Amino acid sequence: MACLLPALAVMALAGCTAPAIPDLKPSVPTTWRNAPASAVPARPDLRDWWQAFDDPALNAVVGRALKGNLTLAGAAERVKAARLLDRHAHDDYLPSLRAATNDVINPDTTASYFIVGFDAMWELPLFGAWQSSARIAQGDLDANEADLQGARVTLIAEVVRRWIDLRSAQQQERILDEILAANREKLHLLEVRERLHLTSPDEVADAQADCAQAEAALADPRQAINASAQQLAALLGQPEPDPQWLQAGAQPRLGHWQLDAVPADLLRTQPQIARAEADVLSALGELGISRADIYPHIGIGTSLQWSVNIAHNHRSRTGEGIFSLGPVIDMPLFDWGQRVARAHAKDHQLKAAVYAYRQAVLQGVADTETALGDLHQSRQREMALGQAVQALDSATASARKRQQLGLASKLQVQDQRIREQQARQSLVAARAARDLAYVALYKALGGAPLPAADADHARTPDAHARSMPTKAAR
């Protein structure tokens, strides 16, 4: 046993020879250029951001999706598989034991032996192999956890988007029905005026075309309603949409609540960046293993063989055993150049992973800035169209009042009614655009709930490697 102590000491020091963690240092802004100024910056809620719509039905749909989505369930199973493998990352460097039996017959057939053997082998994880194997397993686990969180982010964003599309399309259908009814009333009035020779047939033909176009326009929201409801069902893991979804409901309203400011460190929560960090960690581990393969593989081997003479021409059976213990060295000779080339290739792959990480950070910044700009512009458009609707609503009320006083005709009222409904249609589209910009912002920030089991999961195989993402994101 004393001969094992030097080997154990070497193994304890070998972890220090693993490749150093690269210095990522991504370029991250301290403030957002497109974020509106605010006296008191708001801290965004990445866990329950969709509740800002104050829509209980939407909240219920999101909750059901998180429980029933099949893609999310598959990603969760892959995380469980990676966690199981992570717990056994060092098993290749534990002592192994093999038992075998054999029979041997002397050439002169004077004796026959039954042999039972036990072989044990313990390869020492030298030259950083121990830490590198842990990094590979941890990188795979981190990558699967990032994919799981990315699936959550995408799922919630898609559910909210489909819900916004569904409710907005239902409002569009209602408004287009109003426009169609107004056009039909206008056509009726013009036909009466034509019979009284108070208008030309051309005006009647134009009114008929307007009715046909208004009726044709109804196809778009109806198609959107059907598609959105069906996609919602697929996201929830069910074959058919709920009947209540197809009943017209109010359009989600974000109101005046919105994200006023975003600290730059929120980019750490973005799954794409977490995935890129995991790829760097895996590439770092693979580089360490490839470098360790350049040097001899050193281990300790032992063998115990026991034989029994079972020849029939012997009245008695005799057994003999032999034991051996010694070092085992596997030294690369003719393939040493290939191993060196493989190590250099892994070094280039690590650099590529670092570049990919930095690009993921830049893309995250770009996506967030774009979403912030879209959210601001869509809010301005919504406000302007809201003022237009209010003005046209007042104009329609005035036209009805003038009609009651005999100062305006029903035809003028219908024209004004059509203009008002068209403005409301544009307002519905503007609200949907603002809501979708809000969804895009939180998807860019990686907004999604993290189950307690994942949040509390300890990651201990490589403390230095686990500190890398935090340092890199600063």
Coordinates of C-alpha atoms in Angstrom, one line a residue:
M1 CA 0.0 0.0 0.0
A2 CA 2.9 2.3 0.6
C3 CA 3.9 2.2 -3.0
L4 CA 0.5 3.8 -3.9
L5 CA 1.2 6.9 -1.8
P6 CA 3.5 8.6 -4.4
A7 CA 1.1 7.9 -7.1
L8 CA -1.7 9.4 -5.1
A9 CA 0.4 12.5 -4.5
V10 CA 1.1 12.9 -8.2
M11 CA -2.6 12.5 -8.9
A12 CA -3.5 15.2 -6.4
L13 CA -1.1 17.6 -8.1
A14 CA -2.0 16.7 -11.6
G15 CA -5.2 18.7 -11.7
C16 CA -3.2 21.9 -11.7
T17 CA -1.9 21.1 -15.2
A18 CA -5.3 21.4 -16.8
P19 CA -5.7 24.3 -19.3
A20 CA -6.5 27.7 -17.8
I21 CA -9.9 29.2 -18.2
P22 CA -9.9 31.7 -21.1
D23 CA -10.5 35.3 -20.4
L24 CA -13.8 36.0 -22.2
K25 CA -14.5 39.6 -21.3
P26 CA -17.4 40.3 -23.6
S27 CA -18.3 43.8 -24.6
V28 CA -21.5 44.6 -22.7
P29 CA -23.0 48.1 -22.4
T30 CA -23.6 49.6 -19.0
T31 CA -26.9 51.2 -20.2
W32 CA -29.3 50.6 -23.0
R33 CA -29.3 53.1 -25.8
N34 CA -33.0 52.6 -26.7
A35 CA -34.3 52.4 -23.2
P36 CA -36.6 55.4 -22.4
A37 CA -35.4 57.8 -19.7
S38 CA -36.9 57.2 -16.3
A39 CA -36.4 58.9 -13.0
V40 CA -36.7 55.6 -11.1
P41 CA -35.5 52.6 -13.2
A42 CA -37.8 49.6 -13.0
R43 CA -36.4 46.2 -12.2
P44 CA -37.9 43.9 -14.8
D45 CA -39.5 40.6 -13.6
L46 CA -38.1 37.8 -15.8
R47 CA -40.2 35.1 -14.0
D48 CA -43.8 36.3 -14.5
W49 CA -43.5 39.1 -17.0
W50 CA -46.6 38.0 -19.0
Q51 CA -48.8 38.9 -16.0
A52 CA -48.3 42.5 -16.9
F53 CA -51.2 42.0 -19.4
D54 CA -53.5 41.4 -16.4
D55 CA -55.2 38.6 -18.3
P56 CA -56.2 35.6 -16.0
A57 CA -57.0 33.5 -19.1
L58 CA -53.5 34.1 -20.5
N59 CA -51.9 33.2 -17.2
A60 CA -53.8 30.0 -17.0
V61 CA -52.8 29.1 -20.6
V62 CA -49.1 29.7 -19.8
G63 CA -49.3 27.6 -16.7
R64 CA -50.8 24.7 -18.7
A65 CA -48.2 25.0 -21.4
L66 CA -45.3 24.8 -18.8
K67 CA -46.9 21.5 -17.6
G68 CA -48.0 19.9 -20.9
N69 CA -45.6 21.0 -23.6
L70 CA -43.9 18.0 -25.1
T71 CA -40.7 19.8 -26.3
L72 CA -40.2 21.1 -22.8
A73 CA -40.7 17.6 -21.4
G74 CA -38.1 16.2 -23.8
A75 CA -35.6 18.9 -22.8
A76 CA -36.2 18.1 -19.1
E77 CA -35.4 14.4 -19.8
R78 CA -32.2 15.3 -21.5
V79 CA -31.2 17.4 -18.5
K80 CA -31.9 14.4 -16.2
A81 CA -29.7 12.2 -18.4
A82 CA -26.9 14.7 -18.3
R83 CA -27.1 15.0 -14.5
L84 CA -26.8 11.2 -14.2
L85 CA -23.7 11.2 -16.4
D86 CA -22.2 14.2 -14.6
R87 CA -22.2 12.3 -11.3
H88 CA -20.0 9.7 -12.9
A89 CA -17.6 11.9 -14.7
H90 CA -14.6 10.4 -13.0
D91 CA -15.6 6.8 -13.1
D92 CA -13.1 6.1 -15.9
Y93 CA -10.3 6.9 -13.5
L94 CA -11.5 4.6 -10.7
P95 CA -10.0 1.1 -10.3
S96 CA -11.6 -1.5 -12.6
L97 CA -11.9 -5.2 -11.9
R98 CA -12.3 -7.9 -14.5
A99 CA -12.9 -11.6 -13.8
A100 CA -12.5 -14.3 -16.5
T101 CA -12.3 -18.1 -16.8
N102 CA -10.5 -20.3 -19.3
D103 CA -9.4 -23.9 -19.8
V104 CA -5.9 -25.0 -21.0
I105 CA -5.0 -28.5 -22.2
N106 CA -1.4 -29.5 -22.5
P107 CA -0.3 -30.5 -26.0
D108 CA 0.5 -34.0 -24.9
T109 CA -3.0 -34.2 -23.3
T110 CA -1.5 -35.3 -20.0
A111 CA -3.1 -32.4 -18.1
S112 CA -6.1 -30.1 -18.3
Y113 CA -6.4 -26.9 -16.3
F114 CA -9.4 -24.8 -15.4
I115 CA -8.2 -21.2 -14.8
V116 CA -9.9 -18.4 -12.9
G117 CA -8.4 -14.9 -13.1
F118 CA -8.9 -11.5 -11.7
D119 CA -7.3 -8.5 -13.3
A120 CA -7.5 -5.0 -11.7
M121 CA -6.4 -1.8 -13.3
W122 CA -6.2 1.8 -12.0
E123 CA -5.2 4.5 -14.5
L124 CA -4.0 7.6 -12.8
P125 CA -5.7 10.8 -14.1
L126 CA -2.5 12.7 -14.6
F127 CA -1.7 15.9 -16.6
G128 CA -5.1 17.5 -15.9
A129 CA -7.2 14.6 -17.1
W130 CA -9.2 14.5 -13.8
Q131 CA -10.3 18.1 -14.0
S132 CA -10.8 18.1 -17.8
S133 CA -13.1 15.1 -17.7
A134 CA -15.2 17.0 -15.1
R135 CA -15.3 20.0 -17.3
I136 CA -16.6 18.0 -20.2
A137 CA -19.4 16.5 -18.1
Q138 CA -20.2 19.8 -16.6
G139 CA -20.2 21.5 -20.0
D140 CA -22.7 18.9 -21.3
L141 CA -24.9 19.4 -18.2
D142 CA -24.8 23.2 -18.6
A143 CA -25.6 23.0 -22.3
N144 CA -28.6 20.8 -21.6
E145 CA -29.8 23.1 -18.8
A146 CA -29.4 26.1 -21.1
D147 CA -31.4 24.3 -23.8
L148 CA -34.1 23.5 -21.2
Q149 CA -34.3 27.2 -20.2
G150 CA -34.2 28.2 -23.8
A151 CA -37.2 25.9 -24.5
R152 CA -39.0 27.6 -21.6
V153 CA -38.3 31.0 -22.9
T154 CA -39.4 30.1 -26.4
L155 CA -42.5 28.3 -25.2
I156 CA -43.8 31.2 -23.1
A157 CA -43.0 33.7 -25.8
E158 CA -44.8 31.6 -28.4
V159 CA -47.8 31.0 -26.1
V160 CA -48.2 34.7 -25.4
R161 CA -47.7 35.6 -29.0
R162 CA -50.3 33.2 -30.2
W163 CA -52.7 34.4 -27.5
I164 CA -52.1 38.0 -28.6
D165 CA -52.7 37.0 -32.2
L166 CA -55.8 35.1 -31.3
R167 CA -57.5 37.9 -29.3
S168 CA -56.3 40.6 -31.8
A169 CA -57.7 38.7 -34.7
Q170 CA -61.0 38.3 -32.9
Q171 CA -61.2 42.0 -32.4
Q172 CA -60.2 42.6 -36.0
E173 CA -63.1 40.3 -37.0
R174 CA -65.5 42.2 -34.8
I175 CA -64.4 45.6 -36.3
L176 CA -64.5 44.2 -39.8
D177 CA -68.1 43.0 -39.2
E178 CA -68.9 46.6 -38.1
I179 CA -67.3 48.0 -41.3
L180 CA -69.2 45.5 -43.4
A181 CA -72.5 46.4 -41.7
A182 CA -71.8 50.1 -42.3
N183 CA -70.9 49.5 -46.0
R184 CA -74.1 47.5 -46.5
E185 CA -76.2 50.2 -44.9
K186 CA -74.4 52.7 -47.1
L187 CA -75.1 50.6 -50.2
H188 CA -78.8 50.4 -49.2
L189 CA -79.0 54.2 -48.9
L190 CA -77.3 54.7 -52.2
E191 CA -79.6 52.2 -53.9
V192 CA -82.6 54.2 -52.6
R193 CA -81.0 57.5 -53.8
E194 CA -80.4 55.9 -57.2
R195 CA -84.0 54.9 -57.5
L196 CA -84.9 58.5 -56.7
H197 CA -82.4 59.7 -59.3
L198 CA -80.4 61.5 -56.6
T199 CA -77.1 59.7 -57.3
S200 CA -75.3 58.0 -60.1
P201 CA -74.9 54.3 -60.7
D202 CA -71.2 54.7 -60.4
E203 CA -71.5 55.5 -56.7
V204 CA -73.7 52.5 -56.2
A205 CA -71.1 50.3 -58.0
D206 CA -68.3 51.8 -55.7
A207 CA -70.4 50.9 -52.7
Q208 CA -70.9 47.4 -53.9
A209 CA -67.2 47.0 -54.4
D210 CA -66.6 48.3 -50.9
C211 CA -69.0 45.7 -49.5
A212 CA -67.3 42.9 -51.4
Q213 CA -63.8 44.1 -50.2
A214 CA -65.0 44.3 -46.6
E215 CA -66.5 40.8 -46.8
A216 CA -63.3 39.5 -48.3
A217 CA -61.2 41.2 -45.6
L218 CA -62.9 39.0 -43.0
A219 CA -61.0 35.9 -44.3
D220 CA -57.7 37.1 -42.8
P221 CA -58.7 37.4 -39.1
R222 CA -60.7 34.2 -39.4
Q223 CA -57.7 32.3 -40.7
A224 CA -55.6 33.9 -37.9
I225 CA -58.1 32.8 -35.3
N226 CA -58.1 29.2 -36.5
A227 CA -54.3 29.0 -36.9
S228 CA -53.6 30.7 -33.5
A229 CA -56.0 28.4 -31.6
Q230 CA -54.6 25.3 -33.2
Q231 CA -51.0 26.4 -32.5
L232 CA -51.9 27.1 -28.9
A233 CA -53.3 23.6 -28.6
A234 CA -50.1 22.1 -30.0
L235 CA -48.0 24.2 -27.5
L236 CA -50.1 22.9 -24.7
G237 CA -49.7 19.3 -25.9
Q238 CA -53.3 18.7 -26.9
P239 CA -54.8 17.9 -30.2
E240 CA -57.7 20.4 -30.2
P241 CA -58.1 23.9 -29.0
D242 CA -60.3 24.7 -26.0
P243 CA -63.8 25.8 -27.1
Q244 CA -63.6 28.9 -25.0
W245 CA -60.6 30.1 -26.9
L246 CA -62.8 30.5 -30.0
Q247 CA -65.2 32.8 -28.2
A248 CA -64.3 36.4 -28.7
G249 CA -62.4 37.9 -25.8
A250 CA -60.8 41.2 -25.0
Q251 CA -57.5 42.1 -26.5
P252 CA -54.5 41.9 -24.1
R253 CA -53.6 45.4 -23.0
L254 CA -50.2 46.2 -21.6
G255 CA -51.4 49.6 -20.5
H256 CA -49.0 52.2 -19.2
W257 CA -46.9 49.6 -17.4
Q258 CA -43.7 48.8 -19.3
L259 CA -40.0 48.2 -18.9
D260 CA -38.4 51.5 -18.2
A261 CA -34.8 50.5 -17.8
V262 CA -32.8 47.3 -18.1
P263 CA -29.4 46.7 -16.3
A264 CA -26.9 45.2 -18.7
D265 CA -26.2 42.2 -16.4
L266 CA -29.6 40.7 -17.2
L267 CA -27.9 39.3 -20.3
R268 CA -26.6 36.6 -18.1
T269 CA -30.0 35.0 -18.1
Q270 CA -30.2 34.6 -21.8
P271 CA -30.2 30.9 -22.7
Q272 CA -28.2 31.5 -25.9
I273 CA -25.3 33.0 -23.9
A274 CA -25.5 30.3 -21.3
R275 CA -25.3 27.7 -24.1
A276 CA -22.3 29.4 -25.5
E277 CA -20.6 29.4 -22.1
A278 CA -21.3 25.7 -21.8
D279 CA -19.7 25.1 -25.2
V280 CA -16.6 27.0 -24.0
L281 CA -16.4 24.8 -20.9
S282 CA -16.8 21.6 -22.9
A283 CA -14.1 22.7 -25.4
L284 CA -11.8 23.5 -22.5
G285 CA -12.3 20.0 -21.1
E286 CA -11.7 18.4 -24.5
L287 CA -8.5 20.4 -24.9
G288 CA -7.3 19.2 -21.5
I289 CA -8.0 15.6 -22.4
S290 CA -6.2 15.9 -25.7
R291 CA -3.1 17.4 -24.0
A292 CA -3.1 14.6 -21.4
D293 CA -3.2 12.0 -24.3
I294 CA 0.2 13.4 -25.5
Y295 CA 1.9 12.1 -22.4
P296 CA 2.2 8.5 -21.2
H297 CA -0.9 6.9 -19.5
I298 CA 0.3 5.6 -16.1
G299 CA -1.5 3.2 -14.0
I300 CA -1.3 0.4 -11.5
G301 CA -2.2 -3.1 -12.5
T302 CA -2.6 -6.3 -10.5
S303 CA -3.5 -9.8 -11.4
L304 CA -4.5 -13.0 -9.6
Q305 CA -4.6 -16.3 -11.5
W306 CA -5.7 -19.6 -10.0
S307 CA -5.6 -22.9 -11.8
V308 CA -7.0 -26.3 -11.1
N309 CA -5.8 -29.5 -12.8
I310 CA -9.0 -31.3 -13.9
A311 CA -7.5 -34.0 -16.1
H312 CA -9.3 -37.4 -15.9
N313 CA -6.1 -39.4 -15.7
H314 CA -5.2 -37.7 -12.4
R315 CA -6.8 -39.1 -9.3
S316 CA -6.3 -35.9 -7.3
R317 CA -6.9 -32.4 -8.4
T318 CA -4.3 -29.7 -7.5
G319 CA -4.6 -26.0 -7.5
E320 CA -2.0 -23.3 -7.8
G321 CA -2.3 -19.5 -7.7
I322 CA -0.1 -16.6 -8.7
F323 CA -0.3 -12.9 -7.9
S324 CA 1.3 -9.9 -9.6
L325 CA 1.4 -6.2 -9.0
G326 CA 3.2 -3.4 -10.8
P327 CA 3.0 -0.2 -12.8
V328 CA 1.4 0.0 -16.3
I329 CA 2.7 2.5 -18.8
D330 CA 1.0 3.2 -22.1
M331 CA 3.3 5.5 -24.1
P332 CA 2.4 7.0 -27.5
L333 CA 5.1 6.3 -30.1
F334 CA 4.2 6.2 -33.7
D335 CA 0.9 8.1 -33.2
W336 CA 2.5 10.8 -31.1
G337 CA 2.3 13.3 -33.9
Q338 CA -1.3 12.6 -34.4
R339 CA -2.0 13.2 -30.8
V340 CA -0.1 16.5 -30.8
A341 CA -2.1 17.6 -33.9
R342 CA -5.3 16.7 -32.1
A343 CA -4.3 18.8 -29.2
H344 CA -3.6 21.8 -31.4
A345 CA -6.9 21.3 -33.2
K346 CA -8.8 21.3 -29.8
D347 CA -7.0 24.5 -29.0
H348 CA -8.4 26.1 -32.1
Q349 CA -11.8 24.7 -31.3
L350 CA -11.6 26.4 -27.9
K351 CA -10.8 29.7 -29.5
A352 CA -13.7 29.3 -31.8
A353 CA -16.0 28.6 -28.9
V354 CA -14.8 31.8 -27.2
Y355 CA -15.5 33.8 -30.3
A356 CA -19.0 32.2 -30.5
Y357 CA -19.6 33.2 -26.9
R358 CA -18.6 36.8 -27.6
Q359 CA -20.8 36.8 -30.7
A360 CA -23.7 35.5 -28.6
V361 CA -23.3 38.4 -26.2
L362 CA -23.2 40.9 -29.1
Q363 CA -26.3 39.3 -30.6
G364 CA -28.1 39.4 -27.2
V365 CA -27.3 43.1 -27.0
A366 CA -28.6 43.7 -30.5
D367 CA -31.8 41.8 -29.9
T368 CA -32.5 43.7 -26.7
E369 CA -31.8 47.0 -28.2
T370 CA -34.0 46.3 -31.2
A371 CA -36.8 45.1 -28.9
L372 CA -36.5 48.2 -26.8
G373 CA -36.6 50.4 -29.8
D374 CA -39.6 48.6 -31.3
L375 CA -41.4 48.8 -27.9
H376 CA -40.9 52.5 -27.7
Q377 CA -41.9 53.2 -31.3
S378 CA -45.0 50.9 -31.1
R379 CA -46.1 52.7 -28.0
Q380 CA -45.8 56.1 -29.7
R381 CA -47.9 54.7 -32.6
E382 CA -50.5 53.3 -30.3
M383 CA -50.8 56.7 -28.5
A384 CA -51.2 58.5 -31.8
L385 CA -53.8 56.1 -33.1
G386 CA -55.6 56.3 -29.8
Q387 CA -55.9 60.0 -30.2
A388 CA -57.2 59.5 -33.8
V389 CA -59.9 57.1 -32.6
Q390 CA -61.0 59.6 -29.9
A391 CA -61.2 62.3 -32.5
L392 CA -63.1 60.2 -35.0
D393 CA -65.4 59.0 -32.2
S394 CA -66.3 62.6 -31.4
A395 CA -66.8 63.2 -35.1
T396 CA -69.2 60.3 -35.4
A397 CA -71.1 61.4 -32.4
S398 CA -71.4 64.9 -33.9
A399 CA -72.6 63.5 -37.2
R400 CA -75.3 61.5 -35.5
K401 CA -76.3 64.7 -33.6
R402 CA -76.5 66.7 -36.8
Q403 CA -78.6 63.9 -38.4
Q404 CA -81.0 64.1 -35.5
L405 CA -81.3 67.9 -36.1
G406 CA -81.7 67.3 -39.9
L407 CA -78.4 68.9 -40.7
A408 CA -76.7 65.7 -42.0
S409 CA -77.8 62.6 -43.9
K410 CA -77.6 59.0 -42.9
L411 CA -75.1 58.5 -45.7
Q412 CA -72.7 61.0 -44.0
V413 CA -73.1 59.2 -40.7
Q414 CA -72.2 55.8 -42.3
D415 CA -69.2 57.3 -44.0
Q416 CA -68.0 58.7 -40.6
R417 CA -68.8 55.4 -39.0
I418 CA -66.6 53.5 -41.5
R419 CA -63.7 55.9 -40.9
E420 CA -64.0 55.4 -37.2
Q421 CA -64.0 51.6 -37.4
Q422 CA -61.0 51.7 -39.8
A423 CA -59.1 53.7 -37.2
R424 CA -60.1 51.3 -34.5
Q425 CA -58.8 48.5 -36.7
S426 CA -55.4 50.2 -37.0
L427 CA -55.4 50.8 -33.2
V428 CA -56.0 47.1 -32.6
A429 CA -53.0 46.3 -34.9
A430 CA -50.9 48.9 -33.1
R431 CA -51.7 47.4 -29.7
A432 CA -50.8 44.0 -30.9
A433 CA -47.5 45.3 -32.3
R434 CA -46.7 46.9 -28.9
D435 CA -47.6 43.7 -27.1
L436 CA -45.5 41.6 -29.4
A437 CA -42.6 44.0 -29.0
Y438 CA -42.9 43.5 -25.3
V439 CA -42.8 39.8 -25.7
A440 CA -39.7 40.1 -28.0
L441 CA -38.0 42.1 -25.3
Y442 CA -38.5 39.5 -22.6
K443 CA -37.5 36.7 -25.0
A444 CA -34.3 38.6 -25.7
L445 CA -33.7 38.9 -22.0
G446 CA -34.3 35.2 -21.4
G447 CA -37.5 35.7 -19.4
A448 CA -38.9 32.4 -18.1
P449 CA -39.6 30.8 -14.7
L450 CA -36.9 28.5 -13.4
P451 CA -38.3 25.6 -11.3
A452 CA -37.0 25.4 -7.8
A453 CA -35.4 22.0 -8.5
D454 CA -33.2 23.6 -11.2
A455 CA -32.5 26.8 -9.3
D456 CA -31.3 24.9 -6.2
H457 CA -29.3 22.4 -8.2
A458 CA -25.7 22.4 -6.9
R459 CA -22.9 22.3 -9.5
T460 CA -19.7 21.3 -7.7
P461 CA -17.4 19.3 -10.1
D462 CA -15.4 22.3 -11.2
A463 CA -15.6 25.3 -9.0
H464 CA -13.2 27.3 -11.2
A465 CA -15.1 26.5 -14.3
R466 CA -18.4 27.4 -12.8
S467 CA -17.2 30.8 -11.9
M468 CA -16.3 31.5 -15.6
P469 CA -19.7 32.6 -16.8
T470 CA -20.2 35.0 -14.0
K471 CA -16.9 36.6 -14.6
A472 CA -17.4 36.6 -18.4
A473 CA -20.7 38.4 -18.2
R474 CA -19.5 41.3 -16.2

